[in-house]
PDB file of C-alpha atoms in Angstrom:
ATOM      1  CA  MET A 960      -4.124  -3.320  -0.200  1.00  0.00           C
ATOM      2  CA  SER A 961      -4.688  -6.914  -1.241  1.00  0.00           C
ATOM      3  CA  ILE A 962      -7.602  -8.508  -3.132  1.00  0.00           C
ATOM      4  CA  ARG A 963     -10.958  -7.660  -1.621  1.00  0.00           C
ATOM      5  CA  GLY A 964     -13.525  -7.332  -4.427  1.00  0.00           C
ATOM      6  CA  TYR A 965     -17.096  -8.224  -3.739  1.00  0.00           C
ATOM      7  CA  ILE A 966     -16.183 -10.364  -0.754  1.00  0.00           C
ATOM      8  CA  TYR A 967     -15.050  -7.188   0.937  1.00  0.00           C
ATOM      9  CA  HIS A 968     -18.370  -5.434   0.293  1.00  0.00           C
ATOM     10  CA  ILE A 969     -20.340  -8.326   1.751  1.00  0.00           C
ATOM     11  CA  LEU A 970     -18.163  -8.349   4.849  1.00  0.00           C
ATOM     12  CA  MET A 971     -18.567  -4.616   5.267  1.00  0.00           C
ATOM     13  CA  LEU A 972     -22.343  -4.995   5.152  1.00  0.00           C
ATOM     14  CA  LEU A 973     -22.017  -7.530   7.939  1.00  0.00           C
ATOM     15  CA  THR A 974     -19.758  -5.048   9.788  1.00  0.00           C
ATOM     16  CA  VAL A 975     -17.066  -7.664  10.137  1.00  0.00           C
ATOM     17  CA  ILE A 976     -13.584  -6.413   9.350  1.00  0.00           C
ATOM     18  CA  THR A 977     -11.461  -9.337   8.137  1.00  0.00           C
ATOM     19  CA  SER A 978      -8.574  -7.475   6.547  1.00  0.00           C
ATOM     20  CA  SER A 979      -4.956  -7.668   7.654  1.00  0.00           C
ATOM     21  CA  CYS A 980      -5.352  -4.561   9.821  1.00  0.00           C
ATOM     22  CA  ILE A 981      -7.365  -6.162  12.640  1.00  0.00           C
ATOM     23  CA  GLN A 982      -5.539  -4.925  15.733  1.00  0.00           C
ATOM     24  CA  GLY A 983      -8.168  -4.766  18.425  1.00  0.00           C
ATOM     25  CA  GLY A 984      -8.986  -1.111  17.772  1.00  0.00           C
ATOM     26  CA  GLY A 985     -12.338   0.247  16.716  1.00  0.00           C
ATOM     27  CA  VAL A 986     -13.019   1.424  13.198  1.00  0.00           C
ATOM     28  CA  SER A 987     -13.966   5.045  12.849  1.00  0.00           C
ATOM     29  CA  SER A 988     -17.496   5.718  11.716  1.00  0.00           C
ATOM     30  CA  SER A 989     -16.059   8.510   9.575  1.00  0.00           C
ATOM     31  CA  SER A 990     -14.876   6.858   6.391  1.00  0.00           C
ATOM     32  CA  GLY A 991     -15.593   9.562   3.840  1.00  0.00           C
ATOM     33  CA  ALA A 992     -13.134  11.673   1.882  1.00  0.00           C
ATOM     34  CA  GLY A 993     -12.617  13.882   4.967  1.00  0.00           C
ATOM     35  CA  TYR A 994     -10.949  11.083   6.923  1.00  0.00           C
ATOM     36  CA  PRO A 995      -8.154  11.175   7.965  1.00  0.00           C
ATOM     37  CA  ASP A 996      -8.787  14.793   8.956  1.00  0.00           C
ATOM     38  CA  PRO A 997      -7.229  17.038   6.276  1.00  0.00           C
ATOM     39  CA  ALA A 998      -6.871  19.789   8.885  1.00  0.00           C
ATOM     40  CA  ARG A 999      -4.360  17.576  10.714  1.00  0.00           C
ATOM     41  CA  TYR A1000      -2.841  15.781   7.736  1.00  0.00           C
ATOM     42  CA  GLU A1001      -1.946  18.047   4.839  1.00  0.00           C
ATOM     43  CA  VAL A1002      -0.977  15.216   2.527  1.00  0.00           C
ATOM     44  CA  ARG A1003      -3.413  12.411   1.833  1.00  0.00           C
ATOM     45  CA  GLY A1004      -3.714   9.777  -0.840  1.00  0.00           C
ATOM     46  CA  LEU A1005      -5.264   6.530  -2.027  1.00  0.00           C
ATOM     47  CA  ASP A1006      -3.928   3.063  -2.656  1.00  0.00           C
ATOM     48  CA  ILE A1007      -5.745   1.180  -5.360  1.00  0.00           C
ATOM     49  CA  SER A1008      -5.832  -1.930  -7.522  1.00  0.00           C
ATOM     50  CA  ALA A1009      -7.889  -3.244 -10.410  1.00  0.00           C
ATOM     51  CA  HIS A1010     -10.619  -4.103  -7.901  1.00  0.00           C
ATOM     52  CA  ASN A1011     -11.394  -0.411  -7.470  1.00  0.00           C
ATOM     53  CA  GLY A1012     -12.536  -0.277 -11.077  1.00  0.00           C
ATOM     54  CA  GLU A1013     -12.028   2.675 -13.392  1.00  0.00           C
ATOM     55  CA  ILE A1014     -11.225   5.791 -11.386  1.00  0.00           C
ATOM     56  CA  ASP A1015     -11.792   9.429 -12.313  1.00  0.00           C
ATOM     57  CA  PHE A1016      -8.487  10.804 -11.043  1.00  0.00           C
ATOM     58  CA  GLU A1017      -9.394  14.383 -11.930  1.00  0.00           C
ATOM     59  CA  ARG A1018     -12.231  14.205  -9.417  1.00  0.00           C
ATOM     60  CA  VAL A1019      -9.942  12.550  -6.862  1.00  0.00           C
ATOM     61  CA  LYS A1020      -7.420  15.371  -7.263  1.00  0.00           C
ATOM     62  CA  ALA A1021     -10.171  17.987  -6.979  1.00  0.00           C
ATOM     63  CA  GLN A1022     -11.004  16.692  -3.489  1.00  0.00           C
ATOM     64  CA  GLY A1023      -7.546  17.546  -2.246  1.00  0.00           C
ATOM     65  CA  PHE A1024      -5.779  14.208  -2.520  1.00  0.00           C
ATOM     66  CA  ASP A1025      -2.085  14.341  -3.316  1.00  0.00           C
ATOM     67  CA  PHE A1026      -0.987  10.844  -4.284  1.00  0.00           C
ATOM     68  CA  VAL A1027      -2.012   7.416  -5.542  1.00  0.00           C
ATOM     69  CA  VAL A1028      -0.160   4.136  -5.004  1.00  0.00           C
ATOM     70  CA  ALA A1029      -1.332   1.485  -7.456  1.00  0.00           C
ATOM     71  CA  LYS A1030      -0.918  -2.256  -7.237  1.00  0.00           C
ATOM     72  CA  ALA A1031       1.602  -3.468  -9.801  1.00  0.00           C
ATOM     73  CA  THR A1032       2.364  -7.101  -8.987  1.00  0.00           C
ATOM     74  CA  GLU A1033       1.920 -10.047  -6.636  1.00  0.00           C
ATOM     75  CA  GLY A1034       4.169 -13.039  -6.123  1.00  0.00           C
ATOM     76  CA  ALA A1035       6.401 -14.163  -8.972  1.00  0.00           C
ATOM     77  CA  THR A1036       4.075 -13.738 -11.962  1.00  0.00           C
ATOM     78  CA  PHE A1037       0.893 -11.749 -11.268  1.00  0.00           C
ATOM     79  CA  ARG A1038       0.494  -8.300 -12.861  1.00  0.00           C
ATOM     80  CA  ASP A1039      -2.388  -5.985 -12.021  1.00  0.00           C
ATOM     81  CA  ARG A1040      -4.232  -5.353 -15.273  1.00  0.00           C
ATOM     82  CA  ARG A1041      -4.957  -1.682 -14.492  1.00  0.00           C
ATOM     83  CA  PHE A1042      -1.530  -0.713 -13.135  1.00  0.00           C
ATOM     84  CA  VAL A1043      -0.097   1.039 -16.177  1.00  0.00           C
ATOM     85  CA  ASP A1044      -3.335   2.878 -16.944  1.00  0.00           C
ATOM     86  CA  ASN A1045      -3.835   3.843 -13.294  1.00  0.00           C
ATOM     87  CA  ILE A1046      -0.451   5.499 -12.859  1.00  0.00           C
ATOM     88  CA  ARG A1047      -0.621   7.140 -16.288  1.00  0.00           C
ATOM     89  CA  ARG A1048      -4.003   8.732 -15.663  1.00  0.00           C
ATOM     90  CA  ALA A1049      -3.247   9.619 -12.027  1.00  0.00           C
ATOM     91  CA  ARG A1050      -0.087  11.461 -13.078  1.00  0.00           C
ATOM     92  CA  LYS A1051      -1.978  13.230 -15.857  1.00  0.00           C
ATOM     93  CA  ALA A1052      -4.428  14.467 -13.199  1.00  0.00           C
ATOM     94  CA  GLY A1053      -1.538  15.970 -11.217  1.00  0.00           C
ATOM     95  CA  LEU A1054      -1.232  13.308  -8.523  1.00  0.00           C
ATOM     96  CA  ARG A1055       2.069  11.909  -7.292  1.00  0.00           C
ATOM     97  CA  VAL A1056       2.232   8.198  -8.085  1.00  0.00           C
ATOM     98  CA  GLY A1057       3.763   5.020  -6.709  1.00  0.00           C
ATOM     99  CA  ALA A1058       3.542   1.240  -7.057  1.00  0.00           C
ATOM    100  CA  TYR A1059       3.127  -1.640  -4.632  1.00  0.00           C
ATOM    101  CA  HIS A1060       3.759  -5.383  -4.719  1.00  0.00           C
ATOM    102  CA  PHE A1061       1.793  -7.882  -2.634  1.00  0.00           C
ATOM    103  CA  PHE A1062       4.390 -10.161  -1.064  1.00  0.00           C
ATOM    104  CA  ARG A1063       3.767 -13.911  -1.077  1.00  0.00           C
ATOM    105  CA  PHE A1064       5.243 -15.872   1.823  1.00  0.00           C
ATOM    106  CA  ASP A1065       5.502 -19.060  -0.257  1.00  0.00           C
ATOM    107  CA  THR A1066       7.486 -17.618  -3.173  1.00  0.00           C
ATOM    108  CA  PRO A1067      11.235 -16.959  -3.400  1.00  0.00           C
ATOM    109  CA  GLY A1068      12.006 -13.296  -2.834  1.00  0.00           C
ATOM    110  CA  TYR A1069      14.293 -12.830  -5.818  1.00  0.00           C
ATOM    111  CA  MET A1070      11.526 -14.044  -8.151  1.00  0.00           C
ATOM    112  CA  GLN A1071       9.133 -11.517  -6.627  1.00  0.00           C
ATOM    113  CA  GLY A1072      11.775  -8.839  -7.037  1.00  0.00           C
ATOM    114  CA  LEU A1073      12.167  -9.742 -10.702  1.00  0.00           C
ATOM    115  CA  ASN A1074       8.418  -9.486 -11.260  1.00  0.00           C
ATOM    116  CA  PHE A1075       8.067  -6.127  -9.492  1.00  0.00           C
ATOM    117  CA  ALA A1076      11.131  -4.578 -11.105  1.00  0.00           C
ATOM    118  CA  ALA A1077      10.023  -5.677 -14.572  1.00  0.00           C
ATOM    119  CA  ALA A1078       6.579  -4.136 -14.061  1.00  0.00           C
ATOM    120  CA  VAL A1079       7.891  -0.733 -12.942  1.00  0.00           C
ATOM    121  CA  GLU A1080      10.912  -0.512 -15.255  1.00  0.00           C
ATOM    122  CA  GLY A1081      10.809   2.704 -17.230  1.00  0.00           C
ATOM    123  CA  ARG A1082       7.779   4.008 -15.305  1.00  0.00           C
ATOM    124  CA  ASP A1083       7.842   7.553 -13.955  1.00  0.00           C
ATOM    125  CA  LEU A1084       7.202   7.043 -10.231  1.00  0.00           C
ATOM    126  CA  ASP A1085       7.523   9.532  -7.361  1.00  0.00           C
ATOM    127  CA  ILE A1086       7.152   7.326  -4.287  1.00  0.00           C
ATOM    128  CA  PRO A1087       9.558   4.547  -3.218  1.00  0.00           C
ATOM    129  CA  LEU A1088       8.504   1.067  -4.330  1.00  0.00           C
ATOM    130  CA  VAL A1089       6.220  -0.476  -1.715  1.00  0.00           C
ATOM    131  CA  ILE A1090       6.325  -4.097  -0.574  1.00  0.00           C
ATOM    132  CA  ASP A1091       2.987  -5.033   1.002  1.00  0.00           C
ATOM    133  CA  LEU A1092       3.785  -7.513   3.770  1.00  0.00           C
ATOM    134  CA  GLU A1093       0.761  -8.995   5.501  1.00  0.00           C
ATOM    135  CA  GLU A1094      -0.550 -12.283   6.786  1.00  0.00           C
ATOM    136  CA  TRP A1095      -4.019 -11.905   5.273  1.00  0.00           C
ATOM    137  CA  THR A1096      -4.439 -14.358   2.332  1.00  0.00           C
ATOM    138  CA  ASN A1097      -0.890 -15.687   2.845  1.00  0.00           C
ATOM    139  CA  PRO A1098      -0.266 -19.316   3.902  1.00  0.00           C
ATOM    140  CA  THR A1099       0.026 -19.708   7.653  1.00  0.00           C
ATOM    141  CA  ALA A1100       2.525 -22.577   7.575  1.00  0.00           C
ATOM    142  CA  GLN A1101       5.504 -20.492   6.462  1.00  0.00           C
ATOM    143  CA  ALA A1102       8.005 -20.012   9.297  1.00  0.00           C
ATOM    144  CA  THR A1103       8.841 -16.441  10.251  1.00  0.00           C
ATOM    145  CA  PRO A1104      12.621 -16.759   9.551  1.00  0.00           C
ATOM    146  CA  LEU A1105      11.848 -18.115   6.074  1.00  0.00           C
ATOM    147  CA  VAL A1106       9.513 -15.214   5.289  1.00  0.00           C
ATOM    148  CA  ILE A1107      12.114 -12.710   6.506  1.00  0.00           C
ATOM    149  CA  ASN A1108      14.789 -14.371   4.364  1.00  0.00           C
ATOM    150  CA  ARG A1109      12.561 -14.175   1.299  1.00  0.00           C
ATOM    151  CA  LEU A1110      11.728 -10.549   2.055  1.00  0.00           C
ATOM    152  CA  THR A1111      15.437  -9.766   2.366  1.00  0.00           C
ATOM    153  CA  GLU A1112      16.063 -11.439  -0.993  1.00  0.00           C
ATOM    154  CA  MET A1113      13.503  -9.187  -2.608  1.00  0.00           C
ATOM    155  CA  LEU A1114      14.859  -6.074  -0.912  1.00  0.00           C
ATOM    156  CA  ASP A1115      18.381  -6.942  -2.047  1.00  0.00           C
ATOM    157  CA  HIS A1116      17.249  -7.413  -5.625  1.00  0.00           C
ATOM    158  CA  LEU A1117      15.399  -4.085  -5.781  1.00  0.00           C
ATOM    159  CA  GLU A1118      18.149  -2.116  -4.069  1.00  0.00           C
ATOM    160  CA  GLN A1119      20.814  -3.609  -6.325  1.00  0.00           C
ATOM    161  CA  ARG A1120      18.817  -2.219  -9.229  1.00  0.00           C
ATOM    162  CA  GLY A1121      18.823   1.228  -7.634  1.00  0.00           C
ATOM    163  CA  TYR A1122      15.268   1.353  -6.318  1.00  0.00           C
ATOM    164  CA  LYS A1123      14.267   2.943  -3.022  1.00  0.00           C
ATOM    165  CA  VAL A1124      11.827   0.843  -1.013  1.00  0.00           C
ATOM    166  CA  MET A1125       9.070   1.369   1.555  1.00  0.00           C
ATOM    167  CA  LEU A1126       7.450  -1.416   3.596  1.00  0.00           C
ATOM    168  CA  TYR A1127       3.716  -1.672   4.276  1.00  0.00           C
ATOM    169  CA  THR A1128       2.313  -3.766   7.093  1.00  0.00           C
ATOM    170  CA  ASN A1129       0.126  -3.649  10.205  1.00  0.00           C
ATOM    171  CA  LYS A1130       1.070  -3.862  13.881  1.00  0.00           C
ATOM    172  CA  ASN A1131       1.200  -7.671  13.871  1.00  0.00           C
ATOM    173  CA  GLY A1132       3.292  -7.784  10.717  1.00  0.00           C
ATOM    174  CA  TYR A1133       5.667  -5.184  12.091  1.00  0.00           C
ATOM    175  CA  ASN A1134       6.233  -7.143  15.284  1.00  0.00           C
ATOM    176  CA  ARG A1135       6.617 -10.468  13.471  1.00  0.00           C
ATOM    177  CA  PHE A1136       8.730  -9.493  10.482  1.00  0.00           C
ATOM    178  CA  LEU A1137      10.152  -5.979  10.571  1.00  0.00           C
ATOM    179  CA  ARG A1138      11.556  -5.626  14.080  1.00  0.00           C
ATOM    180  CA  SER A1139      14.345  -8.066  13.286  1.00  0.00           C
ATOM    181  CA  LEU A1140      15.303  -6.671   9.873  1.00  0.00           C
ATOM    182  CA  PRO A1141      18.928  -5.468   9.921  1.00  0.00           C
ATOM    183  CA  ARG A1142      18.044  -2.436   7.792  1.00  0.00           C
ATOM    184  CA  SER A1143      15.406   0.226   8.324  1.00  0.00           C
ATOM    185  CA  TYR A1144      12.965   1.419   5.684  1.00  0.00           C
ATOM    186  CA  PRO A1145      10.194   4.024   5.545  1.00  0.00           C
ATOM    187  CA  LEU A1146       7.146   2.457   7.185  1.00  0.00           C
ATOM    188  CA  TRP A1147       3.612   2.525   5.825  1.00  0.00           C
ATOM    189  CA  ILE A1148       1.468   1.293   8.695  1.00  0.00           C
ATOM    190  CA  CYS A1149      -2.142   0.129   8.603  1.00  0.00           C
ATOM    191  CA  SER A1150      -4.130   1.094  11.685  1.00  0.00           C
ATOM    192  CA  LEU A1151      -7.854   1.195  11.036  1.00  0.00           C
ATOM    193  CA  GLY A1152      -9.804   3.943  12.721  1.00  0.00           C
ATOM    194  CA  GLU A1153      -7.054   5.149  15.065  1.00  0.00           C
ATOM    195  CA  GLU A1154      -3.707   6.822  14.686  1.00  0.00           C
ATOM    196  CA  PRO A1155      -0.786   4.396  14.753  1.00  0.00           C
ATOM    197  CA  GLN A1156       0.793   3.706  18.111  1.00  0.00           C
ATOM    198  CA  LEU A1157       4.120   2.791  16.513  1.00  0.00           C
ATOM    199  CA  SER A1158       6.578   5.650  16.240  1.00  0.00           C
ATOM    200  CA  GLY A1159       8.469   6.662  13.144  1.00  0.00           C
ATOM    201  CA  TRP A1160       5.838   5.854  10.535  1.00  0.00           C
ATOM    202  CA  THR A1161       5.803   7.686   7.208  1.00  0.00           C
ATOM    203  CA  LEU A1162       2.371   6.781   5.806  1.00  0.00           C
ATOM    204  CA  TRP A1163      -0.743   5.737   7.693  1.00  0.00           C
ATOM    205  CA  GLN A1164      -3.468   3.663   6.069  1.00  0.00           C
ATOM    206  CA  ALA A1165      -6.465   4.802   8.095  1.00  0.00           C
ATOM    207  CA  THR A1166      -9.459   3.158   6.437  1.00  0.00           C
ATOM    208  CA  HIS A1167     -10.393   0.546   3.845  1.00  0.00           C
ATOM    209  CA  SER A1168     -13.893   1.964   3.435  1.00  0.00           C
ATOM    210  CA  GLY A1169     -13.292   5.509   2.231  1.00  0.00           C
ATOM    211  CA  ARG A1170     -15.921   7.055   0.018  1.00  0.00           C
ATOM    212  CA  VAL A1171     -14.246   9.262  -2.552  1.00  0.00           C
ATOM    213  CA  ASP A1172     -15.862  11.067  -5.454  1.00  0.00           C
ATOM    214  CA  GLY A1173     -14.559   9.481  -8.636  1.00  0.00           C
ATOM    215  CA  VAL A1174     -14.138   6.001  -7.139  1.00  0.00           C
ATOM    216  CA  ASP A1175     -17.181   3.751  -7.415  1.00  0.00           C
ATOM    217  CA  HIS A1176     -16.152   1.341  -4.637  1.00  0.00           C
ATOM    218  CA  PRO A1177     -14.851   1.801  -1.076  1.00  0.00           C
ATOM    219  CA  VAL A1178     -11.195   2.723  -1.216  1.00  0.00           C
ATOM    220  CA  ASP A1179      -8.178   2.873   1.112  1.00  0.00           C
ATOM    221  CA  ILE A1180      -7.323   6.385   2.332  1.00  0.00           C
ATOM    222  CA  ASN A1181      -3.884   7.234   3.669  1.00  0.00           C
ATOM    223  CA  ALA A1182      -2.091  10.152   5.298  1.00  0.00           C
ATOM    224  CA  PHE A1183       1.521  11.327   5.343  1.00  0.00           C
ATOM    225  CA  ALA A1184       3.035  11.963   8.780  1.00  0.00           C
ATOM    226  CA  GLY A1185       4.408  15.431   8.040  1.00  0.00           C
ATOM    227  CA  SER A1186       3.706  18.703   6.301  1.00  0.00           C
ATOM    228  CA  LEU A1187       3.499  19.384   2.587  1.00  0.00           C
ATOM    229  CA  SER A1188       7.082  20.659   2.561  1.00  0.00           C
ATOM    230  CA  GLU A1189       8.218  17.532   4.420  1.00  0.00           C
ATOM    231  CA  TRP A1190       6.373  15.435   1.863  1.00  0.00           C
ATOM    232  CA  GLU A1191       8.228  17.107  -0.979  1.00  0.00           C
ATOM    233  CA  ALA A1192      11.504  16.553   0.866  1.00  0.00           C
ATOM    234  CA  PHE A1193      10.640  12.873   1.366  1.00  0.00           C
ATOM    235  CA  LEU A1194       9.971  12.403  -2.346  1.00  0.00           C
ATOM    236  CA  ALA A1195      13.217  14.161  -3.253  1.00  0.00           C
ATOM    237  CA  ARG A1196      15.424  11.795  -1.209  1.00  0.00           C
TER     238      ARG A1196
END
């Protein structure tokens, strides 16, 4: 979900996966629009940022995808330049839409909450706001308790403003940061090429290298844990 760009493409050509989702599992050779298997997962969607370029959301919708989560912000000041256009055009195509924020370990949580809330204010979103919590590209010197405190600050700020929140991470991030949180949130788990071993997940990010008609670059493909009716119930909470 974080910045990959051309570096990502080079690494993929070298078959070296360096993203935050390295967990010791293999990566499925099936990374097209049919993965994760739509026969097993009724509800599937993409997460995107400006690095995916201009997307034809009508073509994405035509392939059976149900939702798009677009990057909105990062840290205290960064705004994704395509966020507003992405969610506007995805909704126009009939997709459910959401927004995510890439969490910086070295930035106070309330400042990150201010940035995210300002970017999504007044936007018509279906999916809870997502905080992307991962070690990849974050400074390694930040102590775990400090990161958790900053995350809690951000959660408090968003919830005080009436927003529902979902947390995205991988297995390592879950064990390091989320196990000790005093509150529980819907979990979006990254597990490349294999179904998550953690129980209770809501969304599963299954691949970073999906090939989807309408998206010029490899894209993240995700699946919802339940049925279409359960998906609608989740969005209505």
